[in-house]
Amino acid sequence: MSIANRLRFDETLSGKLALLATEATRNVLVHGGGGQVVLSGVKEENVRLARILAIDKGNGIANIADAMADGFSTAGTMGGGLGAMKRMATNLDIFTGRTGTVVMIELLEPIPKETRTNGRMHVAGFAVPYPGERVCGDAWFSHQTPHRTVILLADGLGHGWGASEAAAEAVATFRQRADLSPGEILGYIHDALRKTRGAVAAIAEIRPAEGALIYAGVGNVAGVVLENGASRSLVSHNGTLGMMSPKIQEFRSAWSPASTLVLHSDGLQSRWDLSSYAGLIARHPAVIGGALLRDFRRQRDDVSVVVTKAA
């Protein structure tokens, strides 16, 4: 499995990942009536994490407690194998309702306690290519220290290889400049993308101890902060990085332990409202993103979503 190889998982973890992915896919096909399974890997600093997101539009799971028992399976639900999957995984989270189920499964390479970073945020994202494409023109990346979390979401113009190359260049530049402010990083990305077809992008920096969110965006990338049932949209200026000099401006706003940040490309419709999903805001960020992908994806473009909240 390429993700396991990229994360340098040993034989045991690679085998677990293969079994979990197979069972998640079987559940979506047999019990969920079809859907989507998204696999991704996170490799940064001391974190090596494989994440499986299983999304369906079935009838939901009637009783989560029963479904988590080993061997439980009921036709019309996504219950088969969840108990065994939970035992095998590092982390498993579920959101289910009448419009379907989202299951998030994580497998984490053990990290020595002395090397773990305190104060980490929960950041989960994915980029899914245009239907039929082998590469994705969207990309994201996050960088965390004990005092700040910085997240990039980039959308290369169009789709296919050219868009993928632009988005990858944005990520590479971000990784080199992640210690700078969002606006400064976007400036470097703009210069780096002159040799590509260009991209739109947004960068958010969260400083939990200061209660601050610093945001800068160029082009059609959405940033929304959710808190206590309310939402506020973050401001991005028109333009394209890598082309005529766009306006880059940082905006500072409040951040609290109850805040949740959602970044997404225009492959996701902007009319979503989490208040109609009872309890979803309390779930793992990957589950929140999965529900948005299921219900609000535009099928004619790449799509990327990154959700961030307090750990």
PDB file of C-alpha atoms in Angstrom:
ATOM      1  CA  MET A   1       0.000   0.000   0.000  1.00  0.00           C
ATOM      2  CA  SER A   2       1.635   3.247  -1.145  1.00  0.00           C
ATOM      3  CA  ILE A   3       0.487   5.302   1.859  1.00  0.00           C
ATOM      4  CA  ALA A   4       1.992   2.754   4.242  1.00  0.00           C
ATOM      5  CA  ASN A   5       5.255   2.855   2.278  1.00  0.00           C
ATOM      6  CA  ARG A   6       5.316   6.648   2.252  1.00  0.00           C
ATOM      7  CA  LEU A   7       4.777   6.721   6.019  1.00  0.00           C
ATOM      8  CA  ARG A   8       7.401   3.987   6.491  1.00  0.00           C
ATOM      9  CA  PHE A   9       5.001   1.815   8.441  1.00  0.00           C
ATOM     10  CA  ASP A  10       6.413  -1.530   9.507  1.00  0.00           C
ATOM     11  CA  GLU A  11       4.872  -4.812   8.358  1.00  0.00           C
ATOM     12  CA  THR A  12       2.444  -4.967  11.284  1.00  0.00           C
ATOM     13  CA  LEU A  13       1.056  -1.460  10.801  1.00  0.00           C
ATOM     14  CA  SER A  14       0.932  -1.907   7.023  1.00  0.00           C
ATOM     15  CA  GLY A  15      -1.115  -5.065   7.473  1.00  0.00           C
ATOM     16  CA  LYS A  16      -3.487  -3.323   9.871  1.00  0.00           C
ATOM     17  CA  LEU A  17      -3.951  -0.439   7.444  1.00  0.00           C
ATOM     18  CA  ALA A  18      -4.762  -2.821   4.593  1.00  0.00           C
ATOM     19  CA  LEU A  19      -7.322  -4.670   6.718  1.00  0.00           C
ATOM     20  CA  LEU A  20      -8.940  -1.451   7.940  1.00  0.00           C
ATOM     21  CA  ALA A  21      -9.181  -0.021   4.425  1.00  0.00           C
ATOM     22  CA  THR A  22     -10.671  -3.266   3.106  1.00  0.00           C
ATOM     23  CA  GLU A  23     -13.272  -3.458   5.873  1.00  0.00           C
ATOM     24  CA  ALA A  24     -14.200   0.217   5.528  1.00  0.00           C
ATOM     25  CA  THR A  25     -14.702  -0.222   1.786  1.00  0.00           C
ATOM     26  CA  ARG A  26     -16.768  -3.365   2.285  1.00  0.00           C
ATOM     27  CA  ASN A  27     -18.995  -1.571   4.785  1.00  0.00           C
ATOM     28  CA  VAL A  28     -19.630   1.304   2.391  1.00  0.00           C
ATOM     29  CA  LEU A  29     -20.496  -1.062  -0.462  1.00  0.00           C
ATOM     30  CA  VAL A  30     -22.517  -3.663   1.434  1.00  0.00           C
ATOM     31  CA  HIS A  31     -24.142  -1.710   4.247  1.00  0.00           C
ATOM     32  CA  GLY A  32     -24.033   1.905   3.088  1.00  0.00           C
ATOM     33  CA  GLY A  33     -25.368   1.364  -0.408  1.00  0.00           C
ATOM     34  CA  GLY A  34     -22.211   2.794  -1.966  1.00  0.00           C
ATOM     35  CA  GLY A  35     -20.257   5.927  -1.252  1.00  0.00           C
ATOM     36  CA  GLN A  36     -16.632   6.969  -1.035  1.00  0.00           C
ATOM     37  CA  VAL A  37     -13.495   5.938   0.851  1.00  0.00           C
ATOM     38  CA  VAL A  38     -10.681   8.489   1.128  1.00  0.00           C
ATOM     39  CA  LEU A  39      -7.212   7.429   2.309  1.00  0.00           C
ATOM     40  CA  SER A  40      -4.587   9.954   3.328  1.00  0.00           C
ATOM     41  CA  GLY A  41      -1.306  10.104   5.185  1.00  0.00           C
ATOM     42  CA  VAL A  42       0.184  12.746   7.465  1.00  0.00           C
ATOM     43  CA  LYS A  43       3.937  12.872   7.949  1.00  0.00           C
ATOM     44  CA  GLU A  44       5.337  15.888   9.761  1.00  0.00           C
ATOM     45  CA  GLU A  45       7.700  16.379  12.660  1.00  0.00           C
ATOM     46  CA  ASN A  46       7.080  13.387  14.974  1.00  0.00           C
ATOM     47  CA  VAL A  47       3.712  12.406  13.500  1.00  0.00           C
ATOM     48  CA  ARG A  48       3.149   9.511  11.102  1.00  0.00           C
ATOM     49  CA  LEU A  49      -0.550   8.970  10.690  1.00  0.00           C
ATOM     50  CA  ALA A  50      -2.734   7.124   8.182  1.00  0.00           C
ATOM     51  CA  ARG A  51      -6.361   8.221   8.006  1.00  0.00           C
ATOM     52  CA  ILE A  52      -9.307   6.440   6.376  1.00  0.00           C
ATOM     53  CA  LEU A  53     -12.557   8.303   5.783  1.00  0.00           C
ATOM     54  CA  ALA A  54     -15.537   6.114   4.837  1.00  0.00           C
ATOM     55  CA  ILE A  55     -18.562   8.093   3.635  1.00  0.00           C
ATOM     56  CA  ASP A  56     -21.974   6.797   2.594  1.00  0.00           C
ATOM     57  CA  LYS A  57     -25.507   8.033   1.974  1.00  0.00           C
ATOM     58  CA  GLY A  58     -27.276   5.039   3.486  1.00  0.00           C
ATOM     59  CA  ASN A  59     -29.927   4.942   6.193  1.00  0.00           C
ATOM     60  CA  GLY A  60     -27.507   5.462   9.061  1.00  0.00           C
ATOM     61  CA  ILE A  61     -26.711   3.311  12.083  1.00  0.00           C
ATOM     62  CA  ALA A  62     -29.711   2.884  14.361  1.00  0.00           C
ATOM     63  CA  ASN A  63     -27.737   1.994  17.492  1.00  0.00           C
ATOM     64  CA  ILE A  64     -24.069   2.981  17.701  1.00  0.00           C
ATOM     65  CA  ALA A  65     -23.468   0.986  20.893  1.00  0.00           C
ATOM     66  CA  ASP A  66     -24.698  -2.221  19.262  1.00  0.00           C
ATOM     67  CA  ALA A  67     -22.776  -1.495  16.070  1.00  0.00           C
ATOM     68  CA  MET A  68     -19.519  -1.226  18.005  1.00  0.00           C
ATOM     69  CA  ALA A  69     -19.838  -4.807  19.265  1.00  0.00           C
ATOM     70  CA  ASP A  70     -17.542  -7.231  17.419  1.00  0.00           C
ATOM     71  CA  GLY A  71     -19.336  -9.103  14.672  1.00  0.00           C
ATOM     72  CA  PHE A  72     -22.432  -6.903  14.697  1.00  0.00           C
ATOM     73  CA  SER A  73     -23.924  -6.257  11.249  1.00  0.00           C
ATOM     74  CA  THR A  74     -27.391  -5.271  10.104  1.00  0.00           C
ATOM     75  CA  ALA A  75     -28.316  -4.863   6.447  1.00  0.00           C
ATOM     76  CA  GLY A  76     -29.089  -1.250   5.628  1.00  0.00           C
ATOM     77  CA  THR A  77     -26.590   0.111   8.147  1.00  0.00           C
ATOM     78  CA  MET A  78     -22.837   0.514   8.215  1.00  0.00           C
ATOM     79  CA  GLY A  79     -22.407  -1.606  11.311  1.00  0.00           C
ATOM     80  CA  GLY A  80     -20.395  -4.528   9.995  1.00  0.00           C
ATOM     81  CA  GLY A  81     -16.989  -4.847  11.596  1.00  0.00           C
ATOM     82  CA  LEU A  82     -16.928  -1.516  13.452  1.00  0.00           C
ATOM     83  CA  GLY A  83     -16.084  -3.125  16.773  1.00  0.00           C
ATOM     84  CA  ALA A  84     -13.114  -4.999  15.356  1.00  0.00           C
ATOM     85  CA  MET A  85     -12.008  -1.884  13.485  1.00  0.00           C
ATOM     86  CA  LYS A  86     -12.115   0.189  16.675  1.00  0.00           C
ATOM     87  CA  ARG A  87      -9.898  -2.334  18.473  1.00  0.00           C
ATOM     88  CA  MET A  88      -7.390  -2.351  15.617  1.00  0.00           C
ATOM     89  CA  ALA A  89      -7.287   1.421  15.036  1.00  0.00           C
ATOM     90  CA  THR A  90      -5.586   4.112  17.101  1.00  0.00           C
ATOM     91  CA  ASN A  91      -8.713   6.248  16.871  1.00  0.00           C
ATOM     92  CA  LEU A  92     -12.193   5.821  15.393  1.00  0.00           C
ATOM     93  CA  ASP A  93     -14.999   8.371  15.274  1.00  0.00           C
ATOM     94  CA  ILE A  94     -18.498   8.211  13.755  1.00  0.00           C
ATOM     95  CA  PHE A  95     -21.259  10.580  12.779  1.00  0.00           C
ATOM     96  CA  THR A  96     -24.478   9.002  11.569  1.00  0.00           C
ATOM     97  CA  GLY A  97     -27.968  10.125  10.668  1.00  0.00           C
ATOM     98  CA  ARG A  98     -30.782   9.628   8.202  1.00  0.00           C
ATOM     99  CA  THR A  99     -28.691  11.022   5.343  1.00  0.00           C
ATOM    100  CA  GLY A 100     -25.811   8.606   5.866  1.00  0.00           C
ATOM    101  CA  THR A 101     -22.725   7.831   7.906  1.00  0.00           C
ATOM    102  CA  VAL A 102     -19.161   9.115   8.119  1.00  0.00           C
ATOM    103  CA  VAL A 103     -16.557   6.904   9.782  1.00  0.00           C
ATOM    104  CA  MET A 104     -13.038   8.163  10.466  1.00  0.00           C
ATOM    105  CA  ILE A 105     -10.291   5.662  11.267  1.00  0.00           C
ATOM    106  CA  GLU A 106      -6.741   6.630  12.244  1.00  0.00           C
ATOM    107  CA  LEU A 107      -3.660   4.468  12.548  1.00  0.00           C
ATOM    108  CA  LEU A 108      -0.755   6.197  14.262  1.00  0.00           C
ATOM    109  CA  GLU A 109       2.888   5.201  14.475  1.00  0.00           C
ATOM    110  CA  PRO A 110       3.693   5.167  18.223  1.00  0.00           C
ATOM    111  CA  ILE A 111       5.534   8.317  19.295  1.00  0.00           C
ATOM    112  CA  PRO A 112       7.839   8.440  22.355  1.00  0.00           C
ATOM    113  CA  LYS A 113       6.233  10.617  25.011  1.00  0.00           C
ATOM    114  CA  GLU A 114       9.326  12.795  25.369  1.00  0.00           C
ATOM    115  CA  THR A 115       9.120  13.835  21.679  1.00  0.00           C
ATOM    116  CA  ARG A 116       5.428  14.715  21.598  1.00  0.00           C
ATOM    117  CA  THR A 117       4.472  18.330  21.045  1.00  0.00           C
ATOM    118  CA  ASN A 118       2.179  19.790  23.692  1.00  0.00           C
ATOM    119  CA  GLY A 119      -0.657  22.098  22.761  1.00  0.00           C
ATOM    120  CA  ARG A 120      -1.252  20.604  19.335  1.00  0.00           C
ATOM    121  CA  MET A 121      -4.454  21.382  17.499  1.00  0.00           C
ATOM    122  CA  HIS A 122      -6.517  18.713  15.780  1.00  0.00           C
ATOM    123  CA  VAL A 123      -6.027  19.369  12.062  1.00  0.00           C
ATOM    124  CA  ALA A 124      -7.569  17.055   9.473  1.00  0.00           C
ATOM    125  CA  GLY A 125      -7.895  17.578   5.759  1.00  0.00           C
ATOM    126  CA  PHE A 126      -8.095  15.861   2.414  1.00  0.00           C
ATOM    127  CA  ALA A 127      -7.825  16.696  -1.265  1.00  0.00           C
ATOM    128  CA  VAL A 128      -9.862  14.684  -3.779  1.00  0.00           C
ATOM    129  CA  PRO A 129      -9.192  14.933  -7.537  1.00  0.00           C
ATOM    130  CA  TYR A 130     -11.590  15.852 -10.316  1.00  0.00           C
ATOM    131  CA  PRO A 131     -13.542  12.698 -11.269  1.00  0.00           C
ATOM    132  CA  GLY A 132     -11.415  10.619 -13.621  1.00  0.00           C
ATOM    133  CA  GLU A 133      -8.131  12.408 -12.870  1.00  0.00           C
ATOM    134  CA  ARG A 134      -5.164  10.563 -11.356  1.00  0.00           C
ATOM    135  CA  VAL A 135      -3.770  13.647  -9.601  1.00  0.00           C
ATOM    136  CA  CYS A 136      -5.382  16.409  -7.563  1.00  0.00           C
ATOM    137  CA  GLY A 137      -4.996  20.123  -8.265  1.00  0.00           C
ATOM    138  CA  ASP A 138      -5.765  20.963  -4.625  1.00  0.00           C
ATOM    139  CA  ALA A 139      -3.327  20.505  -1.741  1.00  0.00           C
ATOM    140  CA  TRP A 140      -3.022  21.368   1.937  1.00  0.00           C
ATOM    141  CA  PHE A 141      -0.420  21.249   4.675  1.00  0.00           C
ATOM    142  CA  SER A 142      -0.118  22.196   8.346  1.00  0.00           C
ATOM    143  CA  HIS A 143       2.786  23.105  10.597  1.00  0.00           C
ATOM    144  CA  GLN A 144       2.563  23.051  14.393  1.00  0.00           C
ATOM    145  CA  THR A 145       4.722  24.227  17.261  1.00  0.00           C
ATOM    146  CA  PRO A 146       3.787  24.478  20.950  1.00  0.00           C
ATOM    147  CA  HIS A 147       2.629  28.070  20.389  1.00  0.00           C
ATOM    148  CA  ARG A 148       1.156  28.235  16.894  1.00  0.00           C
ATOM    149  CA  THR A 149      -0.552  26.190  14.203  1.00  0.00           C
ATOM    150  CA  VAL A 150      -0.313  27.303  10.573  1.00  0.00           C
ATOM    151  CA  ILE A 151      -2.480  25.781   7.841  1.00  0.00           C
ATOM    152  CA  LEU A 152      -2.256  26.185   4.063  1.00  0.00           C
ATOM    153  CA  LEU A 153      -4.909  25.279   1.504  1.00  0.00           C
ATOM    154  CA  ALA A 154      -4.001  25.766  -2.172  1.00  0.00           C
ATOM    155  CA  ASP A 155      -6.032  25.247  -5.353  1.00  0.00           C
ATOM    156  CA  GLY A 156      -4.084  25.151  -8.626  1.00  0.00           C
ATOM    157  CA  LEU A 157      -5.918  26.686 -11.570  1.00  0.00           C
ATOM    158  CA  GLY A 158      -7.987  24.122 -13.444  1.00  0.00           C
ATOM    159  CA  HIS A 159      -7.324  20.456 -12.756  1.00  0.00           C
ATOM    160  CA  GLY A 160      -4.916  17.723 -13.798  1.00  0.00           C
ATOM    161  CA  TRP A 161      -1.115  17.775 -13.820  1.00  0.00           C
ATOM    162  CA  GLY A 162      -0.678  21.510 -14.319  1.00  0.00           C
ATOM    163  CA  ALA A 163      -2.916  22.323 -11.364  1.00  0.00           C
ATOM    164  CA  SER A 164      -1.254  19.624  -9.270  1.00  0.00           C
ATOM    165  CA  GLU A 165       2.208  21.038  -9.987  1.00  0.00           C
ATOM    166  CA  ALA A 166       1.124  24.533  -8.934  1.00  0.00           C
ATOM    167  CA  ALA A 167      -0.450  23.277  -5.701  1.00  0.00           C
ATOM    168  CA  ALA A 168       2.608  21.141  -4.917  1.00  0.00           C
ATOM    169  CA  GLU A 169       4.887  24.151  -5.424  1.00  0.00           C
ATOM    170  CA  ALA A 170       2.714  26.138  -3.011  1.00  0.00           C
ATOM    171  CA  VAL A 171       3.074  23.407  -0.380  1.00  0.00           C
ATOM    172  CA  ALA A 172       6.841  23.159  -0.896  1.00  0.00           C
ATOM    173  CA  THR A 173       7.237  26.915  -0.433  1.00  0.00           C
ATOM    174  CA  PHE A 174       4.965  26.888   2.620  1.00  0.00           C
ATOM    175  CA  ARG A 175       7.083  24.190   4.249  1.00  0.00           C
ATOM    176  CA  GLN A 176      10.220  26.282   3.729  1.00  0.00           C
ATOM    177  CA  ARG A 177       8.643  29.473   5.104  1.00  0.00           C
ATOM    178  CA  ALA A 178       6.213  28.176   7.743  1.00  0.00           C
ATOM    179  CA  ASP A 179       7.895  30.210  10.486  1.00  0.00           C
ATOM    180  CA  LEU A 180       6.740  33.464   8.831  1.00  0.00           C
ATOM    181  CA  SER A 181       3.338  35.177   9.018  1.00  0.00           C
ATOM    182  CA  PRO A 182       0.504  34.136   6.636  1.00  0.00           C
ATOM    183  CA  GLY A 183       0.878  37.225   4.462  1.00  0.00           C
ATOM    184  CA  GLU A 184       4.641  36.837   4.176  1.00  0.00           C
ATOM    185  CA  ILE A 185       4.298  33.168   3.238  1.00  0.00           C
ATOM    186  CA  LEU A 186       1.748  34.000   0.528  1.00  0.00           C
ATOM    187  CA  GLY A 187       4.199  36.527  -0.896  1.00  0.00           C
ATOM    188  CA  TYR A 188       6.866  33.850  -1.250  1.00  0.00           C
ATOM    189  CA  ILE A 189       4.314  31.440  -2.740  1.00  0.00           C
ATOM    190  CA  HIS A 190       3.331  34.097  -5.296  1.00  0.00           C
ATOM    191  CA  ASP A 191       6.955  34.408  -6.427  1.00  0.00           C
ATOM    192  CA  ALA A 192       7.427  30.622  -6.551  1.00  0.00           C
ATOM    193  CA  LEU A 193       4.301  30.095  -8.658  1.00  0.00           C
ATOM    194  CA  ARG A 194       5.358  32.432 -11.481  1.00  0.00           C
ATOM    195  CA  LYS A 195       6.780  29.391 -13.287  1.00  0.00           C
ATOM    196  CA  THR A 196       3.446  27.525 -12.978  1.00  0.00           C
ATOM    197  CA  ARG A 197      -0.114  28.151 -14.145  1.00  0.00           C
ATOM    198  CA  GLY A 198      -0.834  29.749 -10.752  1.00  0.00           C
ATOM    199  CA  ALA A 199      -3.077  28.993  -7.811  1.00  0.00           C
ATOM    200  CA  VAL A 200      -5.401  30.504  -5.251  1.00  0.00           C
ATOM    201  CA  ALA A 201      -4.602  29.893  -1.604  1.00  0.00           C
ATOM    202  CA  ALA A 202      -5.332  30.759   1.999  1.00  0.00           C
ATOM    203  CA  ILE A 203      -3.184  30.518   5.107  1.00  0.00           C
ATOM    204  CA  ALA A 204      -4.468  30.617   8.672  1.00  0.00           C
ATOM    205  CA  GLU A 205      -2.287  30.946  11.766  1.00  0.00           C
ATOM    206  CA  ILE A 206      -3.798  30.059  15.137  1.00  0.00           C
ATOM    207  CA  ARG A 207      -2.161  31.264  18.363  1.00  0.00           C
ATOM    208  CA  PRO A 208      -4.245  29.617  21.125  1.00  0.00           C
ATOM    209  CA  ALA A 209      -2.462  31.266  24.063  1.00  0.00           C
ATOM    210  CA  GLU A 210      -3.106  34.708  22.550  1.00  0.00           C
ATOM    211  CA  GLY A 211      -6.674  33.881  21.519  1.00  0.00           C
ATOM    212  CA  ALA A 212      -5.802  34.999  17.999  1.00  0.00           C
ATOM    213  CA  LEU A 213      -6.397  33.859  14.426  1.00  0.00           C
ATOM    214  CA  ILE A 214      -4.375  35.520  11.645  1.00  0.00           C
ATOM    215  CA  TYR A 215      -5.625  34.894   8.112  1.00  0.00           C
ATOM    216  CA  ALA A 216      -4.622  35.856   4.592  1.00  0.00           C
ATOM    217  CA  GLY A 217      -6.154  34.588   1.367  1.00  0.00           C
ATOM    218  CA  VAL A 218      -5.941  35.233  -2.364  1.00  0.00           C
ATOM    219  CA  GLY A 219      -8.643  34.011  -4.716  1.00  0.00           C
ATOM    220  CA  ASN A 220     -11.659  31.782  -4.349  1.00  0.00           C
ATOM    221  CA  VAL A 221     -10.757  29.856  -1.198  1.00  0.00           C
ATOM    222  CA  ALA A 222     -13.191  29.907   1.719  1.00  0.00           C
ATOM    223  CA  GLY A 223     -12.351  30.321   5.391  1.00  0.00           C
ATOM    224  CA  VAL A 224     -15.081  30.055   8.034  1.00  0.00           C
ATOM    225  CA  VAL A 225     -14.844  30.116  11.837  1.00  0.00           C
ATOM    226  CA  LEU A 226     -17.598  28.341  13.765  1.00  0.00           C
ATOM    227  CA  GLU A 227     -18.232  28.981  17.453  1.00  0.00           C
ATOM    228  CA  ASN A 228     -21.218  28.434  19.751  1.00  0.00           C
ATOM    229  CA  GLY A 229     -23.669  28.030  16.879  1.00  0.00           C
ATOM    230  CA  ALA A 230     -22.503  31.141  15.024  1.00  0.00           C
ATOM    231  CA  SER A 231     -20.202  31.454  12.012  1.00  0.00           C
ATOM    232  CA  ARG A 232     -18.069  34.175  10.486  1.00  0.00           C
ATOM    233  CA  SER A 233     -16.446  34.213   7.070  1.00  0.00           C
ATOM    234  CA  LEU A 234     -12.817  35.219   6.668  1.00  0.00           C
ATOM    235  CA  VAL A 235     -11.762  37.686   3.976  1.00  0.00           C
ATOM    236  CA  SER A 236      -9.752  36.725   0.890  1.00  0.00           C
ATOM    237  CA  HIS A 237      -8.819  39.224  -1.817  1.00  0.00           C
ATOM    238  CA  ASN A 238      -9.380  38.594  -5.523  1.00  0.00           C
ATOM    239  CA  GLY A 239      -6.434  37.468  -7.593  1.00  0.00           C
ATOM    240  CA  THR A 240      -4.198  34.555  -8.494  1.00  0.00           C
ATOM    241  CA  LEU A 241      -0.841  33.744  -6.946  1.00  0.00           C
ATOM    242  CA  GLY A 242       1.860  33.520  -9.604  1.00  0.00           C
ATOM    243  CA  MET A 243       0.191  36.003 -11.933  1.00  0.00           C
ATOM    244  CA  MET A 244      -0.275  39.784 -11.753  1.00  0.00           C
ATOM    245  CA  SER A 245       0.642  40.957  -8.261  1.00  0.00           C
ATOM    246  CA  PRO A 246      -2.397  40.218  -6.077  1.00  0.00           C
ATOM    247  CA  LYS A 247      -3.325  42.133  -2.949  1.00  0.00           C
ATOM    248  CA  ILE A 248      -2.150  40.224   0.111  1.00  0.00           C
ATOM    249  CA  GLN A 249      -3.541  41.370   3.451  1.00  0.00           C
ATOM    250  CA  GLU A 250      -3.615  39.799   6.891  1.00  0.00           C
ATOM    251  CA  PHE A 251      -6.725  39.910   9.050  1.00  0.00           C
ATOM    252  CA  ARG A 252      -6.604  39.241  12.795  1.00  0.00           C
ATOM    253  CA  SER A 253      -9.639  37.943  14.680  1.00  0.00           C
ATOM    254  CA  ALA A 254     -10.519  36.153  17.907  1.00  0.00           C
ATOM    255  CA  TRP A 255      -9.945  32.458  18.552  1.00  0.00           C
ATOM    256  CA  SER A 256     -11.140  30.445  21.555  1.00  0.00           C
ATOM    257  CA  PRO A 257     -11.039  26.795  22.655  1.00  0.00           C
ATOM    258  CA  ALA A 258     -14.614  26.520  21.316  1.00  0.00           C
ATOM    259  CA  SER A 259     -13.647  27.711  17.819  1.00  0.00           C
ATOM    260  CA  THR A 260     -13.539  25.485  14.740  1.00  0.00           C
ATOM    261  CA  LEU A 261     -11.904  26.597  11.488  1.00  0.00           C
ATOM    262  CA  VAL A 262     -13.001  25.268   8.093  1.00  0.00           C
ATOM    263  CA  LEU A 263     -10.939  25.994   4.977  1.00  0.00           C
ATOM    264  CA  HIS A 264     -12.102  24.703   1.594  1.00  0.00           C
ATOM    265  CA  SER A 265     -11.635  25.204  -2.124  1.00  0.00           C
ATOM    266  CA  ASP A 266     -14.421  26.082  -4.552  1.00  0.00           C
ATOM    267  CA  GLY A 267     -14.866  22.373  -5.220  1.00  0.00           C
ATOM    268  CA  LEU A 268     -17.176  22.568  -2.199  1.00  0.00           C
ATOM    269  CA  GLN A 269     -20.386  24.581  -2.336  1.00  0.00           C
ATOM    270  CA  SER A 270     -20.417  27.554   0.017  1.00  0.00           C
ATOM    271  CA  ARG A 271     -24.023  27.195   1.216  1.00  0.00           C
ATOM    272  CA  TRP A 272     -23.329  24.590   3.910  1.00  0.00           C
ATOM    273  CA  ASP A 273     -24.557  25.108   7.474  1.00  0.00           C
ATOM    274  CA  LEU A 274     -23.374  22.802  10.267  1.00  0.00           C
ATOM    275  CA  SER A 275     -26.236  23.869  12.540  1.00  0.00           C
ATOM    276  CA  SER A 276     -28.457  21.456  10.612  1.00  0.00           C
ATOM    277  CA  TYR A 277     -26.241  18.524  11.686  1.00  0.00           C
ATOM    278  CA  ALA A 278     -26.967  17.953  15.357  1.00  0.00           C
ATOM    279  CA  GLY A 279     -23.787  17.010  17.205  1.00  0.00           C
ATOM    280  CA  LEU A 280     -21.465  17.116  14.197  1.00  0.00           C
ATOM    281  CA  ILE A 281     -19.426  20.065  15.495  1.00  0.00           C
ATOM    282  CA  ALA A 282     -18.319  17.907  18.453  1.00  0.00           C
ATOM    283  CA  ARG A 283     -16.897  15.192  16.220  1.00  0.00           C
ATOM    284  CA  HIS A 284     -13.330  14.753  14.965  1.00  0.00           C
ATOM    285  CA  PRO A 285     -12.325  17.347  12.331  1.00  0.00           C
ATOM    286  CA  ALA A 286     -12.021  14.621   9.683  1.00  0.00           C
ATOM    287  CA  VAL A 287     -15.618  13.560  10.311  1.00  0.00           C
ATOM    288  CA  ILE A 288     -16.815  17.159   9.955  1.00  0.00           C
ATOM    289  CA  GLY A 289     -14.937  17.468   6.680  1.00  0.00           C
ATOM    290  CA  GLY A 290     -16.288  14.138   5.476  1.00  0.00           C
ATOM    291  CA  ALA A 291     -19.889  15.191   6.030  1.00  0.00           C
ATOM    292  CA  LEU A 292     -19.268  18.403   4.077  1.00  0.00           C
ATOM    293  CA  LEU A 293     -17.648  16.440   1.246  1.00  0.00           C
ATOM    294  CA  ARG A 294     -20.577  14.031   1.075  1.00  0.00           C
ATOM    295  CA  ASP A 295     -23.320  16.640   0.971  1.00  0.00           C
ATOM    296  CA  PHE A 296     -21.799  19.710  -0.697  1.00  0.00           C
ATOM    297  CA  ARG A 297     -19.178  18.584  -3.197  1.00  0.00           C
ATOM    298  CA  ARG A 298     -19.308  19.950  -6.737  1.00  0.00           C
ATOM    299  CA  GLN A 299     -18.582  17.026  -9.049  1.00  0.00           C
ATOM    300  CA  ARG A 300     -16.930  19.154 -11.744  1.00  0.00           C
ATOM    301  CA  ASP A 301     -13.753  20.129  -9.877  1.00  0.00           C
ATOM    302  CA  ASP A 302     -11.053  19.032  -7.458  1.00  0.00           C
ATOM    303  CA  VAL A 303     -12.083  19.538  -3.853  1.00  0.00           C
ATOM    304  CA  SER A 304     -10.168  20.076  -0.622  1.00  0.00           C
ATOM    305  CA  VAL A 305     -11.330  20.644   2.944  1.00  0.00           C
ATOM    306  CA  VAL A 306      -9.286  21.237   6.108  1.00  0.00           C
ATOM    307  CA  VAL A 307     -10.911  21.414   9.546  1.00  0.00           C
ATOM    308  CA  THR A 308      -9.059  22.584  12.673  1.00  0.00           C
ATOM    309  CA  LYS A 309     -10.168  22.651  16.307  1.00  0.00           C
ATOM    310  CA  ALA A 310      -8.699  22.396  19.787  1.00  0.00           C
ATOM    311  CA  ALA A 311      -7.347  18.971  20.707  1.00  0.00           C
TER     312      ALA A 311
END
